[in-house]
Coordinates of C-alpha atoms in Angstrom, one line a residue:
Chain A
X1 CA -51.8 -7.0 -27.8
X2 CA -53.8 -6.6 -24.6
X3 CA -55.2 -3.3 -23.4
X4 CA -52.7 -3.2 -20.5
X5 CA -49.7 -3.6 -22.9
X6 CA -51.0 -0.9 -25.2
X7 CA -51.5 1.5 -22.3
X8 CA -48.0 0.8 -21.0
X9 CA -46.5 1.3 -24.4
X10 CA -48.3 4.7 -24.7
X11 CA -47.2 5.8 -21.3
X12 CA -43.6 5.0 -22.1
X13 CA -43.8 6.9 -25.4
X14 CA -45.1 10.0 -23.7
X15 CA -42.7 10.0 -20.7
X16 CA -39.5 8.7 -22.3
X17 CA -39.5 9.6 -26.0
X18 CA -40.2 13.3 -25.3
X19 CA -37.7 14.7 -27.8
X20 CA -35.8 16.7 -25.2
X21 CA -33.3 16.1 -22.5
X22 CA -33.5 17.3 -19.0
X23 CA -29.7 17.7 -19.1
X24 CA -30.2 20.5 -21.6
X25 CA -32.5 22.9 -19.7
X26 CA -31.7 26.6 -19.6
X27 CA -30.2 26.5 -16.1
X28 CA -27.8 23.7 -17.0
X29 CA -26.8 25.3 -20.3
X30 CA -26.0 28.6 -18.5
X31 CA -24.0 26.7 -16.0
X32 CA -22.2 24.8 -18.7
X33 CA -21.3 28.1 -20.5
X34 CA -20.0 29.5 -17.3
X35 CA -17.7 26.5 -16.8
X36 CA -16.5 26.7 -20.4
X37 CA -15.7 30.4 -20.0
X38 CA -13.7 29.8 -16.8
X39 CA -11.6 27.2 -18.6
X40 CA -11.3 29.5 -21.7
X41 CA -10.2 32.4 -19.6
X42 CA -7.4 30.5 -17.8
X43 CA -6.1 28.9 -21.0
X44 CA -6.3 32.0 -23.2
X45 CA -4.4 34.2 -20.7
X46 CA -1.7 31.6 -20.5
X47 CA -1.5 31.2 -24.3
X48 CA -1.5 35.0 -24.9
X49 CA 1.4 35.3 -22.4
X50 CA 3.4 32.5 -24.1
X51 CA 2.8 33.8 -27.6
X52 CA 3.7 37.4 -26.8
X53 CA 6.8 36.3 -25.1
X54 CA 7.8 34.0 -27.9
X55 CA 7.2 36.6 -30.6
X56 CA 9.3 39.1 -28.6
X57 CA 12.1 36.7 -28.3
X58 CA 11.7 35.1 -31.7
X59 CA 14.7 36.9 -33.2
X60 CA 17.0 35.3 -30.6
X61 CA 16.2 31.6 -31.0
X62 CA 19.7 30.6 -32.0
X63 CA 22.5 28.5 -30.6
X64 CA 24.3 31.6 -29.2
X65 CA 21.4 31.9 -26.8
X66 CA 22.5 28.6 -25.2
X67 CA 26.3 28.8 -25.7
X68 CA 27.2 32.4 -25.0
X69 CA 27.6 34.3 -21.8
X70 CA 25.5 37.4 -21.1
X71 CA 27.1 40.5 -22.5
X72 CA 26.1 44.1 -22.2
X73 CA 28.7 45.0 -24.8
X74 CA 27.3 42.9 -27.6
X75 CA 23.7 42.3 -26.5
X76 CA 22.7 40.9 -29.9
X77 CA 24.8 37.7 -29.4
X78 CA 24.2 37.6 -25.6
X79 CA 23.4 34.1 -24.2
X80 CA 22.5 32.3 -21.1
X81 CA 25.1 29.6 -20.8
X82 CA 25.9 30.4 -17.2
X83 CA 22.3 30.6 -16.2
X84 CA 21.3 27.3 -17.9
X85 CA 24.3 25.5 -16.4
X86 CA 23.7 27.1 -13.0
X87 CA 20.1 26.0 -13.0
X88 CA 21.1 22.4 -13.8
X89 CA 23.8 22.4 -11.0
X90 CA 21.2 23.9 -8.6
X91 CA 18.6 21.2 -9.6
X92 CA 21.2 18.4 -9.1
X93 CA 22.1 19.4 -5.6
X94 CA 18.6 20.5 -4.6
X95 CA 17.5 16.9 -5.5
X96 CA 20.4 15.4 -3.6
X97 CA 19.6 17.4 -0.5
X98 CA 15.8 17.3 -0.6
X99 CA 14.9 13.8 -1.9
X100 CA 16.6 11.6 0.8
X101 CA 15.4 14.0 3.6
X102 CA 11.9 14.2 2.2
X103 CA 11.5 10.4 1.7
X104 CA 12.8 9.7 5.2
X105 CA 10.5 12.2 6.8
X106 CA 7.5 10.9 4.9
X107 CA 8.3 7.3 5.8
X108 CA 8.6 8.2 9.4
X109 CA 5.3 10.0 9.4
X110 CA 3.5 7.2 7.5
X111 CA 5.0 4.0 8.8
X112 CA 6.5 4.7 12.2
X113 CA 4.9 7.7 13.8
X114 CA 2.1 7.2 16.3
X115 CA -0.4 9.7 14.9
X116 CA -2.1 9.9 18.3
X117 CA 0.9 11.6 19.9
X118 CA 0.7 15.4 20.1
X119 CA 4.2 16.0 18.7
X120 CA 3.4 14.0 15.5
X121 CA 0.2 16.0 15.1
X122 CA 2.2 19.2 15.5
X123 CA 4.6 18.1 12.8
X124 CA 1.6 17.3 10.5
X125 CA 0.0 20.7 10.9
X126 CA 3.4 22.4 10.4
X127 CA 4.1 20.4 7.3
X128 CA 0.8 21.5 5.7
X129 CA 1.7 25.2 6.5
X130 CA 5.2 24.9 5.3
X131 CA 4.0 24.1 1.8
X132 CA 2.3 27.4 1.7
X133 CA 5.2 29.6 3.0
X134 CA 6.3 32.2 0.5
X135 CA 9.5 31.2 -1.3
X136 CA 11.4 34.3 -0.2
X137 CA 11.2 33.1 3.4
X138 CA 13.1 30.0 2.5
X139 CA 15.8 32.2 1.1
X140 CA 16.1 33.9 4.5
X141 CA 16.1 30.5 6.2
X142 CA 18.9 29.2 3.8
X143 CA 21.0 32.3 4.6
X144 CA 20.6 31.5 8.3
X145 CA 21.4 27.8 7.8
X146 CA 24.5 28.6 5.8
X147 CA 25.7 31.1 8.4
X148 CA 25.2 28.4 11.1
X149 CA 27.1 25.9 9.1
X150 CA 29.9 28.4 8.9
X151 CA 29.8 29.2 5.2
X152 CA 30.5 32.9 4.6
X153 CA 30.6 33.0 0.8
X154 CA 27.3 34.2 -0.6
X155 CA 25.9 33.4 -4.0
X156 CA 27.3 29.8 -4.2
X157 CA 25.6 26.7 -5.7
X158 CA 25.5 25.3 -2.2
X159 CA 23.5 28.3 -0.8
X160 CA 21.1 28.2 -3.7
X161 CA 20.6 24.5 -3.4
X162 CA 19.9 24.6 0.3
X163 CA 17.3 27.4 -0.2
X164 CA 15.6 25.5 -3.0
X165 CA 15.8 22.1 -1.2
X166 CA 14.1 23.7 1.8
X167 CA 11.5 25.1 -0.5
X168 CA 10.5 21.8 -2.1
X169 CA 11.0 19.6 1.0
X170 CA 7.3 20.0 2.0
X171 CA 6.1 19.2 -1.5
X172 CA 8.3 16.0 -1.6
X173 CA 7.2 15.0 1.9
X174 CA 3.5 15.4 1.0
X175 CA 3.6 13.6 -2.3
X176 CA 5.8 10.8 -0.9
X177 CA 3.3 10.3 1.9
X178 CA 0.5 10.0 -0.6
X179 CA 2.5 7.5 -2.7
X180 CA 3.3 5.4 0.4
X181 CA -0.3 5.5 1.6
X182 CA -1.5 4.2 -1.8
X183 CA 0.5 1.0 -1.2
X184 CA -2.2 -1.4 0.1
X185 CA -2.3 -2.5 3.7
X186 CA -2.4 -6.2 2.5
X187 CA 1.1 -5.9 1.1
X188 CA 2.4 -4.8 4.5
X189 CA 0.4 -7.4 6.3
X190 CA 1.7 -10.1 4.0
X191 CA 5.2 -9.1 4.7
X192 CA 4.8 -8.8 8.5
X193 CA 3.0 -12.1 8.7
X194 CA 6.0 -13.8 7.3
X195 CA 8.1 -12.5 10.2
X196 CA 9.6 -9.4 8.6
X197 CA 10.2 -6.4 10.8
X198 CA 8.4 -3.1 10.1
X199 CA 11.8 -1.7 8.9
X200 CA 12.2 -4.6 6.4
X201 CA 8.6 -4.3 5.3
X202 CA 9.1 -0.6 4.7
X203 CA 12.4 -0.9 2.9
X204 CA 11.7 -4.0 0.8
X205 CA 8.0 -3.7 0.1
X206 CA 6.4 -0.3 0.7
X207 CA 9.2 2.0 -0.5
X208 CA 9.9 0.1 -3.8
X209 CA 6.1 0.0 -4.5
X210 CA 5.9 3.7 -3.9
X211 CA 8.9 4.8 -6.1
X212 CA 6.9 5.8 -9.2
X213 CA 4.7 8.2 -7.1
X214 CA 7.7 9.5 -5.2
X215 CA 9.6 10.2 -8.5
X216 CA 6.6 12.0 -9.9
X217 CA 6.3 14.2 -6.8
X218 CA 10.0 14.9 -6.8
X219 CA 10.1 16.0 -10.4
X220 CA 7.1 18.3 -9.9
X221 CA 8.8 19.8 -6.9
X222 CA 12.0 20.3 -8.9
X223 CA 10.0 21.9 -11.7
X224 CA 8.7 24.4 -9.2
X225 CA 12.2 25.0 -7.8
X226 CA 13.8 25.6 -11.3
X227 CA 11.5 28.6 -11.9
X228 CA 12.2 30.3 -8.5
X229 CA 14.2 33.5 -8.3
X230 CA 13.2 35.1 -5.0
X231 CA 15.1 32.7 -2.6
X232 CA 18.1 32.9 -4.9
X233 CA 18.2 36.7 -4.7
X234 CA 18.3 36.4 -0.9
X235 CA 21.1 33.9 -0.8
X236 CA 23.0 36.3 -3.0
X237 CA 23.2 34.6 -6.4
X238 CA 24.4 37.0 -9.1
X239 CA 22.2 38.2 -12.0
X240 CA 25.1 37.7 -14.4
X241 CA 28.2 35.6 -14.4
X242 CA 30.7 35.0 -17.2
X243 CA 32.0 31.6 -16.2
X244 CA 30.6 28.1 -15.8
X245 CA 29.9 26.9 -12.2
X246 CA 32.4 24.2 -11.3
X247 CA 31.2 22.8 -8.0
X248 CA 29.3 23.3 -4.8
X249 CA 31.3 26.3 -3.6
X250 CA 31.5 27.9 -7.0
X251 CA 29.6 31.2 -7.6
X252 CA 26.7 30.7 -9.9
X253 CA 23.6 32.3 -11.4
X254 CA 20.3 30.7 -12.5
X255 CA 18.1 31.2 -15.5
X256 CA 15.3 33.0 -13.6
X257 CA 17.9 35.3 -12.0
X258 CA 19.3 36.3 -15.4
X259 CA 15.8 36.9 -16.8
X260 CA 15.0 39.0 -13.7
X261 CA 18.1 41.2 -14.1
X262 CA 17.8 41.6 -17.9
X263 CA 14.1 42.6 -18.1
X264 CA 15.1 45.8 -16.3
X265 CA 17.7 46.7 -18.8
X266 CA 17.1 49.5 -21.2
X267 CA 18.6 47.9 -24.4
X268 CA 15.9 46.4 -26.5
X269 CA 18.3 43.5 -27.6
X270 CA 18.8 42.4 -24.0
X271 CA 15.0 42.5 -23.3
X272 CA 14.6 40.3 -26.4
X273 CA 17.2 37.9 -25.1
X274 CA 15.3 37.8 -21.8
X275 CA 12.1 36.8 -23.6
X276 CA 13.9 34.1 -25.4
X277 CA 15.3 32.9 -22.1
X278 CA 11.8 32.7 -20.7
X279 CA 10.9 30.3 -23.4
X280 CA 14.0 28.3 -22.7
X281 CA 13.0 28.1 -19.0
X282 CA 9.4 27.1 -19.9
X283 CA 10.8 24.3 -22.2
X284 CA 12.9 23.0 -19.3
X285 CA 9.9 23.1 -16.9
X286 CA 7.6 21.4 -19.5
X287 CA 10.3 18.8 -20.1
X288 CA 10.4 18.0 -16.4
X289 CA 6.6 17.8 -16.2
X290 CA 6.6 15.6 -19.3
X291 CA 9.1 13.3 -17.6
X292 CA 6.9 13.1 -14.5
X293 CA 3.8 12.2 -16.6
X294 CA 5.9 9.6 -18.4
X295 CA 7.0 8.0 -15.2
X296 CA 3.6 8.1 -13.8
X297 CA 2.0 6.4 -16.8
X298 CA 4.8 3.9 -17.3
X299 CA 5.0 2.6 -13.8
X300 CA 1.5 3.2 -12.6
X301 CA 0.2 0.1 -10.9
X302 CA -3.4 -0.7 -10.1
X303 CA -3.7 -2.8 -7.0
Chain B
X1 CA -30.7 -30.5 9.7
X2 CA -30.4 -29.2 6.2
X3 CA -26.6 -28.8 6.1
X4 CA -24.6 -31.7 4.9
X5 CA -22.8 -33.3 7.8
X6 CA -19.0 -33.7 7.6
X7 CA -19.4 -37.4 7.4
X8 CA -18.7 -38.2 3.8
X9 CA -17.6 -41.3 2.1
X10 CA -14.6 -39.8 0.3
X11 CA -11.3 -40.9 1.8
X12 CA -7.8 -39.3 2.0
X13 CA -6.7 -41.1 -1.2
X14 CA -8.8 -38.6 -3.1
X15 CA -6.8 -35.6 -2.1
X16 CA -4.1 -35.9 -4.7
X17 CA -6.7 -35.6 -7.4
X18 CA -7.4 -31.9 -7.7
X19 CA -10.1 -32.8 -10.1
X20 CA -12.4 -33.9 -7.3
X21 CA -14.5 -30.7 -7.5
X22 CA -17.7 -32.2 -6.3
X23 CA -17.1 -30.5 -3.0
X24 CA -16.9 -33.7 -0.9
X25 CA -13.2 -34.2 -0.3
X26 CA -13.3 -34.3 3.4
X27 CA -12.8 -37.4 5.4
X28 CA -13.9 -38.4 8.8
X29 CA -12.3 -41.8 8.9
X30 CA -9.9 -40.1 11.2
X31 CA -10.5 -41.0 14.8
X32 CA -10.0 -37.9 16.8
X33 CA -10.4 -37.6 20.5
X34 CA -13.2 -35.4 21.8
X35 CA -10.7 -32.8 22.9
X36 CA -7.3 -32.1 21.3
X37 CA -4.9 -34.4 23.2
X38 CA -1.8 -32.2 22.8
X39 CA -2.9 -28.8 21.7
X40 CA -0.3 -26.8 19.7
X41 CA -2.0 -23.6 20.7
X42 CA -4.5 -22.7 23.3
X43 CA -6.3 -19.5 23.9
X44 CA -7.1 -19.0 27.6
X45 CA -9.7 -16.4 28.7
X46 CA -8.9 -14.3 25.7
X47 CA -10.4 -10.9 25.6
X48 CA -9.8 -8.3 22.9
X49 CA -10.5 -4.6 23.1
X50 CA -10.3 -1.9 20.4
X51 CA -10.1 1.2 22.5
X52 CA -13.2 1.0 24.7
X53 CA -14.9 -1.5 22.4
X54 CA -14.9 -5.0 23.8
X55 CA -14.6 -7.1 20.7
X56 CA -14.1 -10.6 22.0
X57 CA -15.1 -12.0 25.4
X58 CA -13.5 -14.8 27.3
X59 CA -12.6 -17.2 24.5
X60 CA -11.1 -20.6 25.5
X61 CA -10.0 -22.7 22.6
X62 CA -7.4 -25.5 22.1
X63 CA -6.1 -26.3 18.7
X64 CA -4.9 -29.8 18.0
X65 CA -1.7 -30.8 16.2
X66 CA -2.2 -31.8 12.5
X67 CA -5.8 -30.8 12.7
X68 CA -7.8 -28.3 10.8
X69 CA -9.8 -26.1 13.1
X70 CA -12.5 -24.0 11.6
X71 CA -13.9 -20.9 13.2
X72 CA -17.3 -20.0 11.9
X73 CA -20.0 -17.5 12.9
X74 CA -21.9 -14.5 11.6
X75 CA -20.2 -11.2 10.7
X76 CA -18.8 -9.3 13.7
X77 CA -18.6 -12.3 15.9
X78 CA -14.9 -11.8 16.5
X79 CA -13.6 -14.9 14.7
X80 CA -11.1 -13.0 12.6
X81 CA -10.1 -11.0 15.6
X82 CA -9.3 -14.2 17.5
X83 CA -7.3 -15.5 14.5
X84 CA -5.3 -12.3 14.3
X85 CA -4.4 -12.7 18.1
X86 CA -2.8 -16.0 17.4
X87 CA 0.2 -14.6 15.6
X88 CA 0.0 -11.1 17.2
X89 CA -1.1 -9.4 14.0
X90 CA -3.6 -7.5 16.2
X91 CA -0.6 -5.6 17.6
X92 CA -0.6 -3.7 14.3
X93 CA -4.1 -2.4 14.8
X94 CA -4.0 1.0 16.6
X95 CA -5.8 0.9 20.0
X96 CA -6.0 -2.9 20.1
X97 CA -5.5 -4.5 23.5
X98 CA -5.4 -8.2 24.3
X99 CA -6.0 -9.8 27.7
X100 CA -5.7 -13.4 28.7
X101 CA -3.2 -15.8 27.4
X102 CA -2.4 -17.5 24.1
X103 CA -0.2 -20.6 24.9
X104 CA 2.0 -21.8 22.1
X105 CA 4.0 -24.9 23.2
X106 CA 3.6 -23.8 26.8
X107 CA 4.8 -20.3 26.1
X108 CA 2.3 -17.4 26.4
X109 CA 3.0 -15.4 23.2
X110 CA 1.6 -12.3 25.0
X111 CA 4.2 -12.6 27.8
X112 CA 6.3 -9.5 28.2
X113 CA 9.6 -11.1 27.0
X114 CA 8.1 -12.4 23.7
X115 CA 9.2 -10.9 20.4
X116 CA 6.1 -10.7 18.1
X117 CA 8.3 -10.8 15.0
X118 CA 9.7 -14.2 16.2
X119 CA 6.1 -15.4 16.9
X120 CA 5.1 -14.7 13.3
X121 CA 8.0 -16.7 11.9
X122 CA 6.5 -19.8 13.7
X123 CA 2.9 -19.0 12.9
X124 CA 2.2 -18.1 9.3
X125 CA -0.9 -16.4 7.9
X126 CA -2.9 -16.5 4.7
X127 CA -5.3 -13.6 4.1
X128 CA -8.7 -13.1 2.7
X129 CA -7.6 -11.4 -0.5
X130 CA -4.7 -13.0 -2.3
X131 CA -1.8 -10.5 -1.5
X132 CA 1.3 -11.5 -3.5
X133 CA 4.1 -9.0 -3.5
X134 CA 4.6 -7.0 -6.6
X135 CA 7.7 -9.2 -7.4
X136 CA 8.4 -12.3 -9.4
X137 CA 6.9 -15.6 -8.3
X138 CA 10.4 -16.8 -7.2
X139 CA 11.0 -13.7 -5.1
X140 CA 7.6 -14.0 -3.5
X141 CA 8.6 -17.3 -2.1
X142 CA 12.2 -16.4 -1.3
X143 CA 11.2 -13.2 0.5
X144 CA 10.2 -14.8 3.8
X145 CA 13.3 -17.0 4.2
X146 CA 15.5 -14.0 3.3
X147 CA 14.0 -11.5 5.7
X148 CA 13.9 -13.9 8.6
X149 CA 17.5 -14.9 8.0
X150 CA 16.6 -18.5 7.6
X151 CA 19.6 -20.7 6.8
X152 CA 19.0 -21.9 3.3
X153 CA 21.4 -24.2 1.4
X154 CA 19.8 -23.8 -1.9
X155 CA 17.1 -21.2 -2.5
X156 CA 16.1 -22.8 -5.8
X157 CA 15.3 -26.1 -4.0
X158 CA 13.4 -24.3 -1.3
X159 CA 11.3 -22.4 -3.8
X160 CA 10.5 -25.6 -5.7
X161 CA 9.7 -27.4 -2.5
X162 CA 7.3 -24.7 -1.3
X163 CA 5.6 -24.4 -4.7
X164 CA 5.2 -28.2 -4.8
X165 CA 3.9 -28.1 -1.3
X166 CA 1.2 -25.7 -2.4
X167 CA 0.4 -27.7 -5.6
X168 CA 1.5 -24.9 -7.8
X169 CA 4.8 -26.0 -9.1
X170 CA 3.6 -27.6 -12.3
X171 CA 1.7 -24.5 -13.3
X172 CA 4.5 -22.0 -12.7
X173 CA 7.8 -23.8 -13.1
X174 CA 8.4 -22.2 -16.4
X175 CA 7.7 -18.7 -15.3
X176 CA 9.3 -18.3 -11.9
X177 CA 10.8 -15.0 -12.9
X178 CA 7.6 -13.5 -14.1
X179 CA 5.4 -11.2 -12.0
X180 CA 3.1 -12.9 -9.5
X181 CA 0.4 -10.5 -10.7
X182 CA 0.1 -12.5 -13.9
X183 CA -1.4 -15.4 -12.0
X184 CA -5.1 -16.0 -11.6
X185 CA -6.7 -15.3 -8.2
X186 CA -6.7 -18.9 -7.2
X187 CA -3.0 -19.3 -8.2
X188 CA -2.2 -16.2 -6.3
X189 CA -3.8 -17.5 -3.2
X190 CA -1.9 -20.8 -3.5
X191 CA 1.3 -18.7 -4.1
X192 CA 0.5 -17.0 -0.8
X193 CA 0.2 -20.4 0.9
X194 CA 3.5 -21.5 -0.7
X195 CA 5.1 -18.3 0.5
X196 CA 3.9 -19.1 4.0
X197 CA 5.2 -22.7 4.1
X198 CA 8.5 -21.6 2.7
X199 CA 9.4 -20.2 6.1
X200 CA 8.6 -23.6 7.6
X201 CA 6.0 -22.5 10.1
X202 CA 4.4 -24.7 12.7
X203 CA 0.9 -23.4 12.3
X204 CA -0.9 -21.8 9.4
X205 CA -3.7 -19.3 10.1
X206 CA -6.1 -18.7 7.2
X207 CA -8.5 -15.8 7.3
X208 CA -11.3 -16.7 4.9
X209 CA -8.8 -17.9 2.3
X210 CA -11.4 -18.7 -0.4
X211 CA -13.8 -15.9 -0.1
X212 CA -12.3 -14.1 -3.1
X213 CA -12.1 -17.2 -5.2
X214 CA -14.4 -19.0 -7.6
X215 CA -15.7 -22.5 -6.8
X216 CA -13.0 -24.4 -8.8
X217 CA -10.1 -22.4 -7.2
X218 CA -11.8 -22.9 -3.8
X219 CA -11.9 -26.6 -4.3
X220 CA -8.2 -26.6 -5.1
X221 CA -7.3 -24.6 -2.0
X222 CA -9.4 -26.9 0.1
X223 CA -7.7 -30.0 -1.3
X224 CA -4.4 -28.3 -0.5
X225 CA -5.5 -27.7 3.1
X226 CA -6.2 -31.3 3.5
X227 CA -2.8 -32.2 2.2
X228 CA -1.1 -29.6 4.4
X229 CA -2.7 -31.1 7.4
X230 CA -0.2 -33.9 7.4
X231 CA 2.6 -31.5 8.1
X232 CA 1.0 -28.4 9.6
X233 CA -1.7 -27.4 12.1
X234 CA -4.2 -25.2 10.3
X235 CA -6.7 -22.8 11.8
X236 CA -9.2 -21.4 9.3
X237 CA -11.8 -18.7 9.6
X238 CA -14.6 -19.1 7.1
X239 CA -18.0 -17.6 6.2
X240 CA -18.7 -20.7 4.3
X241 CA -20.3 -23.4 6.4
X242 CA -20.0 -26.1 3.7
X243 CA -16.3 -25.3 3.6
X244 CA -16.0 -25.8 7.4
X245 CA -17.9 -29.1 7.0
X246 CA -15.7 -30.2 4.1
X247 CA -12.2 -29.5 5.4
X248 CA -12.2 -29.1 9.2
X249 CA -11.7 -31.6 11.9
X250 CA -13.1 -29.4 14.6
X251 CA -15.3 -26.4 14.4
X252 CA -15.7 -23.5 16.8
X253 CA -18.9 -21.5 16.5
X254 CA -18.8 -17.8 17.5
X255 CA -21.6 -15.4 17.8
X256 CA -22.0 -11.7 18.7
X257 CA -23.9 -10.6 21.8
X258 CA -25.1 -7.0 22.0
X259 CA -24.1 -5.2 25.2
X260 CA -27.2 -4.2 27.1
X261 CA -26.0 -0.7 27.9
X262 CA -23.9 0.4 24.9
X263 CA -25.4 -1.8 22.2
X264 CA -21.8 -2.8 21.1
X265 CA -21.6 -6.3 19.8
X266 CA -19.1 -8.5 21.6
X267 CA -18.0 -11.7 20.1
X268 CA -18.0 -14.9 22.1
X269 CA -17.4 -18.6 21.6
X270 CA -20.7 -20.6 21.7
X271 CA -19.7 -24.1 21.0
X272 CA -16.5 -26.0 20.1
X273 CA -16.6 -29.7 19.1
X274 CA -15.7 -32.1 16.4
X275 CA -17.0 -30.9 13.1
X276 CA -19.2 -33.9 12.6
X277 CA -20.9 -33.2 16.0
X278 CA -21.3 -29.5 15.3
X279 CA -23.0 -30.2 12.0
X280 CA -25.0 -33.2 12.9
X281 CA -25.8 -32.8 16.5
X282 CA -25.1 -29.3 17.9
X283 CA -25.6 -28.9 21.6
X284 CA -26.5 -25.2 21.5
X285 CA -29.6 -23.8 20.0
X286 CA -27.7 -20.9 18.5
X287 CA -25.4 -23.2 16.7
X288 CA -28.2 -25.2 15.3
X289 CA -30.0 -22.0 14.1
X290 CA -26.9 -20.7 12.4
X291 CA -25.9 -23.9 10.6
X292 CA -29.4 -24.6 9.5
X293 CA -29.6 -21.1 8.0
X294 CA -32.1 -19.5 10.4
X295 CA -29.8 -16.6 11.1
X296 CA -26.5 -15.1 10.2

């Protein structure tokens, strides 16, 4: 070995094989601990909440919880049949109202609108703000919309669906736009270069390619809507009902509404039932989120 | 001149054999007039602006029937911009403005009463990156005829004809219903060519069609271009000078000239001639410098 090689080998040994890592200095370790603590704090609070709710409601995890109506007379066998069915009806019509409107609005903004024009920019800014509007405001808006359309009955499936649809419309528009934007320009160019119109290109190429993203966004929007009580209070949904909803104009309640009204009751058994109902609601929300993740993974496409 | 001139000994009979990968599958046995006798398409005083930016300056070019015209030049010289003007794809770029005329069979395609959608059904385009639709191979081909409302007696026959025309039929005939994304890059690009010829265009524009392909796939696409020349007029933009020399009948050399005040680079046409002349005896110093590798 020449002198130069030996010197080079020694230099490498002293500068590279030092026995420590610069990624493990005191500063970086302190920072790492801070990050871990933040994560820990968030997860632990959530876990503690779920566990305490679950233990409170544990006595009531039975079929009667799902099949019986709420009863102040026999609180031990009280159930949430009306609320669960009401929430499902609400979700169905919320989706029916919000999804077509949201997709159409998003397609207009992404594929047709001239973003240079001031009115389109105004819509953009408004949309971002709408997503942050408190949900109770959407309840008020829904009451106004219902009154304008000439519906005088309060507390119907229709009123609740309109409120929740308005609530999740911005979410659906924003996620749909992102899904549409993720479809590569080359696909549109390929279609247009064959002599397809912008409308054909959007309908036959862009939209189908964006469906998985749209579905994911829609389901996440619905899982937000299913947990809302405030807008439903404003449109007059009852806290307790002892019959199944039968249609759009039928009076209804929703699971969050029932939970809200029962937690203020003095009877211990009713509060227990409310805790159990919270777990039922959480399971429904987790189910929706799991479905969203499943769709995303199953249909995800890398371009 | 270090670059191989387009004069090669290989004749047209070689084209059927896709195995001819040596890279010399051009022919110049063809006797072509110095200028396209009956141009299919002609750009007249073409100027393109993107907002205030003057991208292309005063281009005059005539493209001959059943010829392959190559447009070459360094990056930013406006060759792709010119190509995209020829089927009004530049309309889709926000802020793009075209001045001058593009005559297509004596009709200015930028005239007020012209429908750009209809223009694109006559003038097909193949892009730099293979861009098959996320559909089956069959549906990729059938898409164009379906959306343009073409009268088709038998779609199966049309699909087969288009795939045969793009020398892809034998490779995909057993998997027409499978996703086009399962094909290799070169196959995808030939599928895009098949998709274009399925709508029976007059001209095919190709924007660096081989730049995303390996040499073997490139050779196949080049062979295909020579075959297609019998039925179509092809205009190809390429970065690859050897490709221009191998496949084209005529070559247009573009370059970019910086504006003295703004420094923006405006593309302009330097020289347009038979490919053999461009590569063996260029008349402009800039062309000679470029094709001999001194710049660009």
